[in-house]
Amino acid sequence: MNTEHPNQFALLKQRRFAPFFWTQFLGAANDNLFKFAFTVMVTYQIQVSWLAPKMAGLVIGALFILPFLLFSATSGQLTDKYDKTQVIRFVKWLEIAIMILAAWGFWMVNVPVLLACVFLMGLHSTLFGPVKFAYLPQHLNERELTGGNGMVEMGTFVAILLGQVAGGLLVAIPEVGPHYVAIGCIAVALLGRVTAQSIPLSPSTDPSLRINWNPITETWRNLKLAHENIVVFRSLLGISWMWFFGAVFLAQFPSFAKEVLHGDAQVASLLLVVFSIGIGTGTLLCEVLSKRHVEIGLVPLGAIGMSVFAIDLYFASKGLPPADNLGLAAFMAQPAHWRVMFDLALLSLFAGLYSVPMYALIQLRSQPSHRARIIAANNILNALFMIVSSVGVGALLGANFSIPQVFLITGLLNAVVAFYIFMLVPEYLLRFVAFLLTRCIYRFKVRGDLHIPTQGAAILVCNHVSFVDAVLLMAASPRPIRFIMDHEIFKIPVLGWFFKLAKAIPIAPQRVDAAAYEQAFVQARAVLADGELLCIFPEGGITRNGELGEFKAGVMKLLQTSPVPVVPMALQNLWGSYFSRAGGAAMSKPFRRGVFSRVGLVAGEALQPAEVSPDVLRTRVASLLKA
C-alpha cells in the first residue's frame, strides 16, 4: 500500500479513499436534498390536515432518527461479518430503490409515501454509518486516520449544505419543483452506486460472527464491548455529547434568525452556511495541527472553544437593534451581526477540532473484529443524545427561556461535561498539555517517529535532559506511554500532580528504598504484559552538565522477564532551556531561551532483546543525538 502523500487532499487521488469519499458524500447529499425538499413542500406548498407545518420538521427529523435506534446494532454486526465494500454496494442499491419510491411520492404529492421514504432513508444511513467509520482504519494507517476522518467529516457537512440548498431551490420551482426533486434524488442515488463500484474490497473482520437480531440485547452487548476499553467508551460519550451540542444550534437556526436576528429565510440559510464552513475548516485543520498523528490533545482545545464562543454568542445576541424581516444584504450591513457570525463560525470550527480526533481514536483503539459494532453503539448513543437535546431545548423554551439563553446554558453545560470527561480520561488532558508545550513554548520537530510502535509492547529508552522530557515524548507518540521516573520528581508542585495523572511509575534507588525499587519493576512488567509502551530514562536522573551519562541496567532486568523490542530515542537541544539544569536549578529563570526555541526528538530503529545491552543502547542514543 502506497501511503506516501503530502497531505489529506492527496487521498482524493487514491483508489482506496476517493471512491469511498464520493460515495459517502453523495449519500449525505441525497439524504438532505430529499428531506429538505420534502420539509419545504409540506411547510409552504401543500396543506395536510393531519401534519401541521410547524410540526413537519420535527416529525421528519424523528422518523429519520428512529432507524438509528432500532437497527444500528444489527447494522454493526453486518459490517463486521461481511465485506464492507459489498455492504456499501448493497446500501447504494437500496438507496436507488427508496429514491424511485420517493420520486413517485413527489410526482403524486403523496405525503404518507414520502414519510415512509424518510424512515427508509434513515435505515439507509443507519446501515451505512458503521461502514463509514470501520472502512477507514482498514485502508488508512495511523498517520492518515486524522486526515482521512477530517476529509470525511468535511465532505459530510459540505454535502449536507449542498443537498439542502439544492432541495430548497428545486422544490421552489413553480408547478414542476417536486418533479425536479424526484429526478434529482434518483440521479444522485445512481451516481453514488457508480462510485461505490470502484471502492476496493474490504474483507470481513469477523466472518464467523452469528447475527443477533434482537436490537436491545445486541446494543447492550456492543456497549459492553466498548466499555472494555475505557478510553474508547468515554470517547463514545464525548462524541455523543458533541451531537447533543450541535443539535441545539442546528435546530434553532430558523427561529434564531427570525426572532432574535430579525432576518428572513435567507438569513437562516446563511447561518447554516457559516456553521458548515466552520465545521469543515475545523475538521481539515486537525491534520495540520496534529502533524498527521491521532492527536487527542486537540479535543480539550475544541471543547474550550465550543464553550467560549457559545457563551459569547449569547452576549452578541443581546441588545440587537429592532428590525423587521431583514433580507440578506440588510442583515450583513449591520456590524453587530458580524460578531454573531464570527461566534458561530468559531464555535463550529472548534467543534470540528473536538470531534475528528475522537473518531480517529475510536477507530485506532477498537478491536478490528468488533470495531463496526462499537461504532454502531455510538450511532445509537448519538441518536439518544440528540433526542434528549430536543426534549431539553423544548423544555427550556417552554419555560420561557430565550434562544440566546438556551445557547448560554448549552455553552456552560459543555464546559462542565468536558471537564468531567477529561478528569475521567486524563489522557485527553495530558495530551492537551503536551500539545501546548510543543506548539506554544517549543518548536518541536520529531524525526523517525515511524519507529515508535503503533501496536504491541515495547520499551522506549531516552536521554534525560529536563523536567518536561516525558511530556515531549507523550506529544511524539501516537499511543499513551507509561514512564518510570525518579520518585523525587513527584514532590515537585504541578509537575508531580501531572505525572501522577499520567500514571507514571515512581522508582527509588535500591539503596534508598529497596521495596519501592522492586515495586516499580512489578508495575513495569504489568505494563508490558498489557501490550503498552513503557519508557525508561536509563541514566537514572536528569543530567546536570548536559552530557549523556552512564546507562544503568534497569532495561536488562525488564528484558529478562519481558523480552520486547527496545526503541532508542534522543531529545535534542533541550539543554539550556527553562526546564533543564543548565546554569543552576531548573525552572528558576523564565524565558532563558525566549519562546518557540527549537527542540527535537529522534527515534531510531528498534533493537531486539538479544541485541540489547546498556553500552549498545548508550551508543545508539549518542549517535541519534548527533543525527
C-alpha positions as a printed Julia matrix, in Angstrom:
627×3 Matrix{Float64}:
   0.0     0.0     0.0
   1.43    3.34   -1.01
   0.84    5.77    1.83
   3.27    8.49    0.82
   1.38   11.7     0.19
   1.9    15.32    1.21
  -1.47   15.96    2.87
  -5.03   14.74    3.33
  -6.2    16.16   -0.02
  -3.84   13.8    -1.86
  -6.01   10.93   -0.6
  -8.61   12.06   -3.13
  -6.31   10.8    -5.87
  -6.06    7.3    -4.4
  -8.49    4.5    -5.12
  -8.51    3.26   -1.53
 -10.08    6.57   -0.43
 -11.55    8.62   -3.31
 -14.43    6.32   -4.4
 -15.42    5.81   -0.77
 -15.29    9.58   -0.11
 -17.52   10.42   -3.06
 -19.93    7.58   -2.25
 -20.5     8.82    1.29
 -20.59   12.44    0.02
 -23.36   11.65   -2.46
 -25.3     9.64    0.14
 -25.27   12.52    2.63
 -26.21   15.0    -0.12
 -29.15   12.85   -1.22
 -30.43   12.42    2.34
 -30.59   16.17    2.76
 -31.82   17.02   -0.75
 -34.76   14.69   -0.18
 -35.53   15.66    3.44
 -35.22   19.41    2.97
 -37.27   19.46   -0.23
 -39.99   17.41    1.47
 -39.93   19.66    4.56
 -40.28   22.8     2.43
 -43.1    21.2     0.42
 -45.26   20.28    3.42
 -44.44   23.54    5.21
 -45.07   26.06    2.43
 -46.62   24.45   -0.66
 -49.31   21.99    0.38
 -51.69   21.66    3.29
 -52.09   18.36    5.11
 -54.77   18.34    7.79
 -53.02   15.79    9.97
 -49.49   17.31    9.66
 -49.27   20.94   10.8
 -46.48   22.93    9.1
 -44.8    23.78   12.41
 -44.64   20.05   13.25
 -43.39   18.88    9.85
 -39.7    19.36   10.56
 -39.99   17.63   13.93
 -41.85   14.63   12.51
 -39.46   14.23    9.57
 -36.43   14.5    11.86
 -37.86   11.95   14.3
 -38.69    9.46   11.53
 -35.17    9.78   10.16
 -33.52    9.18   13.55
 -35.79    6.27   14.57
 -33.93    3.61   12.46
 -30.67    4.53   14.23
 -32.28    3.41   17.49
 -33.88    0.29   16.01
 -31.3    -1.07   13.59
 -27.82    0.28   14.47
 -26.95   -2.83   16.49
 -27.85   -5.07   13.55
 -26.01   -2.92   11.02
 -22.84   -3.05   13.12
 -22.93   -6.84   13.1
 -23.48   -6.98    9.34
 -20.49   -4.68    8.78
 -18.21   -6.85   10.95
 -19.45  -10.1     9.4
 -19.39   -9.21    5.7
 -17.03   -7.46    3.3
 -17.57   -3.75    3.92
 -17.47   -2.88    0.24
 -20.22   -5.4    -0.51
 -22.3    -3.85    2.29
 -21.76   -0.39    0.78
 -22.88   -1.55   -2.67
 -25.97   -3.21   -1.22
 -26.83    0.01    0.64
 -26.48    2.03   -2.57
 -28.85   -0.34   -4.41
 -31.27    0.13   -1.51
 -30.93    3.9    -1.86
 -31.88    3.7    -5.56
 -35.0     1.66   -4.72
 -36.02    4.12   -1.97
 -35.48    7.11   -4.25
 -37.61    5.56   -7.0
 -40.43    5.19   -4.47
 -39.8     8.74   -3.23
 -39.88   10.03   -6.81
 -43.35    8.55   -7.21
 -44.33   10.2    -3.93
 -43.12   13.61   -5.11
 -44.78   13.19   -8.51
 -48.13   12.23   -6.95
 -47.68   14.54   -3.91
 -48.29   11.54   -1.66
 -47.24   12.59    1.84
 -47.6     9.16    3.58
 -45.32    7.55    0.97
 -42.74   10.33    1.41
 -42.86    9.93    5.19
 -42.23    6.2     4.71
 -39.26    7.1     2.49
 -37.88    9.36    5.24
 -37.87    6.33    7.54
 -36.27    4.18    4.82
 -33.57    6.78    4.15
 -32.89    6.76    7.88
 -32.46    2.99    7.55
 -30.1     3.59    4.6
 -27.97    5.93    6.75
 -28.12    3.51    9.68
 -26.68    0.71    7.54
 -24.0     2.98    6.1
 -22.93    4.53    9.43
 -20.77    1.68   10.82
 -19.24    1.06    7.39
 -18.33    4.73    7.1
 -16.02    4.64   10.11
 -14.95    0.97   10.06
 -13.73    1.22    6.45
 -11.13    3.94    7.11
  -8.83    2.14    9.6
  -8.84   -0.89    7.29
  -7.35    1.17    4.43
  -5.52    4.06    6.15
  -2.62    3.85    8.57
  -2.33    5.71   11.88
  -0.65    8.72   10.26
  -3.54    9.05    7.79
  -6.53    8.46   10.07
  -6.87   12.03   11.31
  -6.65   13.48    7.8
  -8.99   10.84    6.38
 -11.58   11.45    9.09
 -11.22   15.18    8.62
 -11.91   14.83    4.9
 -14.94   12.61    5.51
 -16.4    14.96    8.13
 -15.74   18.0     5.95
 -17.3    16.22    2.97
 -20.35   15.25    5.02
 -21.1    18.81    6.13
 -20.5    20.22    2.66
 -22.82   17.53    1.27
 -25.48   18.41    3.86
 -25.23   22.06    2.9
 -25.33   21.44   -0.85
 -28.15   18.91   -0.5
 -30.29   21.36    1.46
 -29.56   24.23   -0.92
 -30.35   22.06   -3.95
 -33.52   20.68   -2.34
 -34.75   24.15   -1.46
 -34.04   25.58   -4.92
 -35.53   22.66   -6.85
 -38.75   22.32   -4.88
 -39.34   26.09   -5.14
 -39.62   25.97   -8.96
 -43.28   26.74   -9.7
 -45.51   23.76  -10.58
 -42.69   21.35  -11.57
 -40.45   21.7    -8.49
 -41.37   18.31   -6.94
 -40.76   16.64  -10.31
 -37.24   18.05  -10.46
 -36.63   16.9    -6.89
 -37.72   13.38   -7.88
 -35.33   13.34  -10.85
 -32.5    14.79   -8.76
 -32.86   12.2    -5.98
 -32.73    9.28   -8.44
 -29.78   10.79  -10.33
 -27.71   11.29   -7.15
 -28.52    7.75   -5.97
 -27.42    6.27   -9.33
 -24.21    8.3    -9.27
 -23.5     7.03   -5.74
 -23.86    3.44   -6.91
 -21.42    4.12   -9.78
 -18.75    5.5    -7.42
 -19.31    2.58   -5.0
 -18.31    0.16   -7.74
 -14.72    1.46   -7.6
 -14.29    1.03   -3.84
 -11.65   -1.68   -3.21
 -12.74   -4.82   -1.37
 -12.57   -4.67    2.42
 -12.52   -8.23    3.82
 -14.65   -9.21    6.77
 -13.06   -8.78   10.19
 -15.24  -11.43   11.87
 -16.76  -13.8     9.25
 -17.79  -16.37   11.87
 -19.98  -13.87   13.71
 -23.53  -15.08   14.38
 -26.06  -12.3    13.93
 -28.14  -11.43   16.98
 -31.34   -9.89   15.58
 -32.53   -8.58   18.96
 -31.55   -4.86   18.88
 -31.91   -4.37   22.65
 -29.64   -7.2    23.77
 -27.19   -6.53   20.93
 -26.96   -2.83   21.79
 -26.2    -3.73   25.4
 -23.57   -6.23   24.22
 -21.96   -3.59   21.98
 -21.78   -1.09   24.82
 -20.11   -3.75   26.98
 -17.59   -4.39   24.2
 -16.81   -0.68   24.05
 -16.55   -0.47   27.83
 -13.69   -2.99   27.79
 -11.5    -0.06   26.71
 -12.48    2.8    28.99
 -10.86    5.45   26.78
 -12.9     4.23   23.79
 -16.12    4.15   25.81
 -15.69    7.63   27.23
 -14.82    8.86   23.73
 -18.16    7.47   22.52
 -19.86    9.56   25.17
 -17.77   12.57   24.17
 -18.83   12.28   20.53
 -22.47   11.83   21.51
 -22.23   14.99   23.59
 -20.91   16.84   20.5
 -24.05   15.75   18.6
 -26.18   16.97   21.54
 -24.37   20.31   21.4
 -24.62   20.66   17.62
 -28.29   19.66   17.53
 -29.15   22.56   19.86
 -27.79   25.11   17.4
 -28.87   23.47   14.14
 -32.45   23.03   15.33
 -32.74   26.66   16.44
 -31.29   28.39   13.36
 -34.67   29.2    11.73
 -36.17   30.56   14.96
 -32.93   32.31   15.94
 -32.75   34.02   12.55
 -36.39   35.14   12.68
 -36.99   36.01   16.34
 -33.57   37.19   17.53
 -31.75   38.41   14.42
 -34.96   39.69   12.77
 -33.92   38.12    9.47
 -35.74   36.26    6.73
 -35.26   32.7     5.44
 -32.07   33.74    3.61
 -30.53   34.74    6.93
 -31.39   31.3     8.36
 -29.67   29.74    5.36
 -26.64   32.0     5.92
 -26.32   30.69    9.49
 -26.3    27.13    8.17
 -23.64   28.05    5.6
 -21.43   29.71    8.25
 -21.85   26.72   10.58
 -20.99   24.24    7.81
 -17.92   26.2     6.69
 -16.74   26.38   10.31
 -17.12   22.63   10.84
 -15.4    21.88    7.54
 -12.49   24.19    8.33
 -12.06   22.7    11.8
 -12.02   19.13   10.52
  -9.42   19.97    7.87
  -7.23   21.8    10.4
  -6.96   18.64   12.5
  -4.33   17.02   10.28
  -2.23   20.2    10.16
  -2.35   20.77   13.93
  -1.85   17.09   14.77
   1.17   16.72   12.46
  -0.5    13.69   10.85
  -1.0    11.67   14.01
  -4.11   10.92   16.03
  -3.72   13.94   18.34
  -6.37   13.8    21.05
  -4.8    16.87   22.64
  -6.99   18.8    20.2
 -10.14   17.6    21.98
  -9.8    19.83   25.1
  -8.85   22.72   22.8
 -12.03   22.12   20.82
 -14.14   21.88   23.97
 -12.78   25.17   25.31
 -13.51   26.94   22.02
 -17.03   25.48   21.85
 -17.88   26.87   25.29
 -16.18   30.25   24.84
 -17.95   31.08   21.58
 -21.31   29.58   22.58
 -21.28   31.82   25.64
 -20.16   34.84   23.6
 -22.95   34.14   21.11
 -25.37   34.84   23.96
 -23.8    38.23   24.64
 -23.53   39.0    20.91
 -27.26   38.31   20.54
 -28.3    40.7    23.32
 -29.42   44.21   22.5
 -29.54   43.85   18.74
 -31.35   46.8    17.13
 -35.03   46.13   16.36
 -35.83   45.37   12.75
 -38.44   43.64   10.65
 -37.7    40.7     8.35
 -34.22   41.79    7.24
 -33.02   40.5     3.9
 -29.53   39.14    3.46
 -27.97   42.44    2.32
 -29.59   44.46    5.12
 -28.55   41.85    7.69
 -24.93   41.87    6.53
 -24.83   45.67    6.59
 -25.13   45.8    10.38
 -21.76   45.4    12.22
 -23.43   43.8    15.26
 -24.41   40.82   13.13
 -20.8    40.12   12.15
 -19.98   39.26   15.75
 -22.82   36.74   15.74
 -21.48   35.12   12.57
 -17.91   35.21   13.93
 -19.02   33.38   17.11
 -20.98   30.85   15.09
 -18.08   30.18   12.71
 -15.54   29.67   15.52
 -17.97   27.66   17.64
 -18.39   25.2    14.78
 -14.68   25.27   13.88
 -13.78   24.18   17.4
 -16.5    21.5    17.24
 -14.63   20.12   14.22
 -11.37   20.1    16.19
 -13.2    18.32   19.01
 -14.85   15.54   17.01
 -12.3    14.3    14.45
  -9.6    13.15   16.94
 -12.26   11.31   18.97
 -13.49    9.42   15.9
  -9.9     8.59   14.93
  -9.1     7.41   18.47
 -12.1     5.06   18.49
 -11.07    3.61   15.14
  -7.46    3.17   16.26
  -8.12    1.7    19.72
 -11.12   -0.54   18.94
 -10.52   -4.2    18.21
 -10.85   -4.71   14.42
 -13.08   -7.76   14.94
 -15.86   -5.69   16.53
 -14.99   -2.14   15.5
 -18.17   -1.69   13.45
 -20.36   -2.84   16.34
 -18.76   -0.27   18.65
 -19.4     2.43   16.04
 -22.99    1.19   15.74
 -23.35    1.59   19.51
 -22.0     5.11   19.1
 -24.69    5.86   16.5
 -27.36    4.74   18.96
 -25.89    6.95   21.67
 -25.73    9.86   19.2
 -29.42    9.43   18.38
 -30.37    9.25   22.06
 -28.35   12.36   22.91
 -29.97   14.25   20.02
 -33.42   13.25   21.23
 -32.56   14.36   24.79
 -31.24   17.6    23.27
 -34.56   18.24   21.51
 -36.57   17.46   24.64
 -34.3    19.6    26.82
 -34.39   22.59   24.49
 -38.16   22.23   24.16
 -38.49   22.26   27.96
 -36.31   25.37   28.27
 -38.21   27.23   25.57
 -41.49   26.11   27.18
 -40.25   27.61   30.45
 -39.87   30.95   28.62
 -36.09   30.86   28.23
 -34.98   32.81   25.16
 -32.98   31.19   22.37
 -29.78   33.11   23.33
 -30.26   31.88   26.93
 -30.52   28.32   25.6
 -27.18   28.86   23.81
 -25.65   30.22   27.04
 -26.85   27.23   29.08
 -25.52   24.85   26.4
 -22.11   26.55   26.45
 -21.9    26.34   30.24
 -23.05   22.7    30.21
 -20.4    21.94   27.61
 -17.69   23.25   29.95
 -18.97   21.07   32.81
 -19.3    17.94   30.67
 -15.88   18.45   29.04
 -14.19   18.91   32.43
 -15.91   15.76   33.71
 -14.81   13.68   30.71
 -11.21   14.94   30.89
 -11.0    14.1    34.58
 -12.38   10.62   33.89
  -9.95   10.13   30.99
  -6.78   12.08   31.92
  -5.15   11.08   28.62
  -7.04   13.9    26.88
  -5.8    16.48   29.36
  -2.24   15.12   29.32
  -2.1    15.26   25.54
  -3.52   18.79   25.62
  -0.69   19.94   27.89
   1.82   18.18   25.63
   0.19   19.82   22.61
   0.52   23.3    24.15
   4.13   22.71   25.22
   5.21   21.58   21.77
   3.34   24.36   19.91
   3.39   27.35   22.26
   6.68   27.06   24.19
   8.89   25.0    21.88
   9.03   24.41   18.17
   9.12   20.64   18.42
  10.26   18.52   15.49
  10.08   14.74   15.54
  12.1    12.52   13.22
  11.97    8.76   12.9
   8.53    8.61   14.54
   7.69    5.66   12.3
   9.95    3.64   14.6
   7.6     4.23   17.56
   5.35    1.13   17.55
   1.64    1.74   16.99
   0.79   -1.73   18.33
   2.22   -4.13   20.88
   4.52   -3.79   23.87
   7.88   -2.04   23.6
  10.41   -0.26   25.81
  11.46    3.26   24.85
  14.81    4.47   26.18
  15.81    8.13   26.0
  18.35   10.59   27.35
  17.12   12.7    30.28
  17.74   16.43   29.85
  14.86   18.28   31.52
  11.79   18.04   33.7
   9.48   18.01   30.67
  11.15   15.21   28.71
   8.21   12.89   29.41
   5.72   15.49   28.17
   7.62   15.85   24.88
   7.67   12.08   24.44
   3.91   11.98   25.05
   3.45   14.5    22.25
   5.57   12.44   19.85
   3.84    9.1    20.41
   0.53    8.11   18.8
  -0.14    5.94   21.85
  -0.06    6.51   25.61
   3.31    5.91   27.26
   3.85    4.81   30.86
   7.05    6.27   32.33
   9.38    5.0    35.04
  10.51    8.19   36.8
  12.63    9.19   39.78
  10.42    9.32   42.89
  11.75   12.78   43.73
  10.03   14.37   40.7
   6.64   13.54   42.21
   7.36   16.0    45.05
   7.54   18.98   42.66
   4.36   21.11   42.65
   2.24   20.86   39.49
   4.7    18.52   37.74
   4.24   15.9    40.45
   0.44   16.09   40.09
   0.76   15.93   36.32
   2.9    12.78   36.32
   0.64   11.1    38.88
  -2.25   11.83   36.49
  -0.17   10.2    33.73
   0.2     7.09   35.94
   3.98    7.38   35.86
   5.74    4.7    37.91
   7.92    6.1    40.72
  11.28    4.42   41.28
  13.83    4.99   44.03
  17.47    3.8    44.08
  17.7     0.33   45.55
  19.97    1.57   48.34
  17.41    4.24   49.33
  14.18    2.21   49.17
  14.53   -1.4    48.07
  10.78   -2.07   48.28
   9.92    0.9    46.03
  12.63   -0.19   43.61
  11.17   -3.69   43.25
   7.59   -2.45   43.11
   8.49   -0.22   40.17
   9.63   -3.25   38.18
   6.49   -5.19   39.13
   4.36   -2.36   37.7
   6.58   -2.03   34.64
   6.24   -5.72   33.81
   2.46   -5.42   34.12
   2.5    -2.53   31.62
   4.43   -4.62   29.09
   2.22   -7.65   29.71
  -0.76   -5.47   28.75
   0.89   -4.65   25.41
   1.59   -1.0    26.27
   4.57    1.28   25.74
   6.98    1.78   28.64
   9.64    4.49   28.74
  12.79    4.42   30.84
  15.42    7.13   31.24
  18.37    4.78   31.77
  20.72    7.49   33.08
  18.69    7.35   36.3
  18.27   11.12   36.58
  18.29   14.45   34.77
  21.71   15.44   33.5
  23.49   18.2    35.45
  26.09   19.03   32.79
  24.3    18.45   29.51
  26.35   15.33   28.74
  24.98   11.84   28.2
  25.54    9.84   31.39
  26.13    6.18   32.04
  23.23    3.86   31.25
  22.14    1.67   34.14
  20.96   -1.93   33.82
  17.25   -1.48   34.55
  16.33   -2.28   30.94
  18.19   -5.58   31.14
  16.3    -6.53   34.29
  13.0    -5.96   32.48
  14.05   -7.87   29.37
  14.8   -10.97   31.45
  11.08  -11.48   32.07
   9.57   -9.31   29.29
  11.55   -9.77   26.05
  10.12   -6.94   23.93
  11.64   -4.61   21.31
  13.63   -1.64   22.63
  13.46    1.68   20.77
  16.38    4.11   21.34
  15.43    7.81   21.29
  17.25   11.12   21.73
  15.97   14.53   22.79
  17.94   17.34   21.16
  18.61   20.96   22.11
  16.82   20.91   25.47
  19.95   21.66   27.46
  19.85   25.33   28.39
  16.05   25.5    28.36
  13.97   26.71   31.32
  13.25   23.13   32.39
  16.89   21.97   32.32
  19.58   22.36   34.99
  21.88   24.45   32.82
  23.37   27.27   34.92
  21.9    26.02   38.17
  18.46   24.93   39.36
  15.83   24.17   36.74
  12.7    26.32   36.39
  14.35   29.29   38.09
  14.97   31.64   35.13
  11.87   32.18   32.96
  12.36   32.87   29.26
  16.01   31.81   29.49
  15.86   30.99   25.79
  12.79   33.02   24.94
   9.82   31.2    23.41
   9.44   28.94   20.39
  13.02   27.68   20.7
  13.76   24.67   18.53
  13.92   21.26   20.19
  13.71   17.84   18.64
  13.28   14.13   19.14
  14.9    11.45   17.01
  13.71    7.84   17.25
  15.94    5.02   16.0
  15.18    1.55   14.74
  14.0    -0.92   17.38
  16.51   -3.39   18.8
  15.51   -6.96   19.52
  16.06   -8.13   23.13
  19.11  -10.24   22.2
  20.87   -7.17   20.76
  20.41   -5.0    23.86
  23.0    -4.04   26.44
  23.49   -0.77   28.37
  26.56    0.09   26.29
  24.79   -0.66   22.99
  21.83    1.5    23.99
  24.08    4.36   25.09
  25.97    4.21   21.8
  22.71    4.27   19.81
  21.3     7.21   21.76
  24.61    9.09   21.43
  24.55    8.63   17.65
  20.92    9.83   17.49
  21.88   12.96   19.45
  24.24   13.89   16.61
  21.79   12.99   13.84
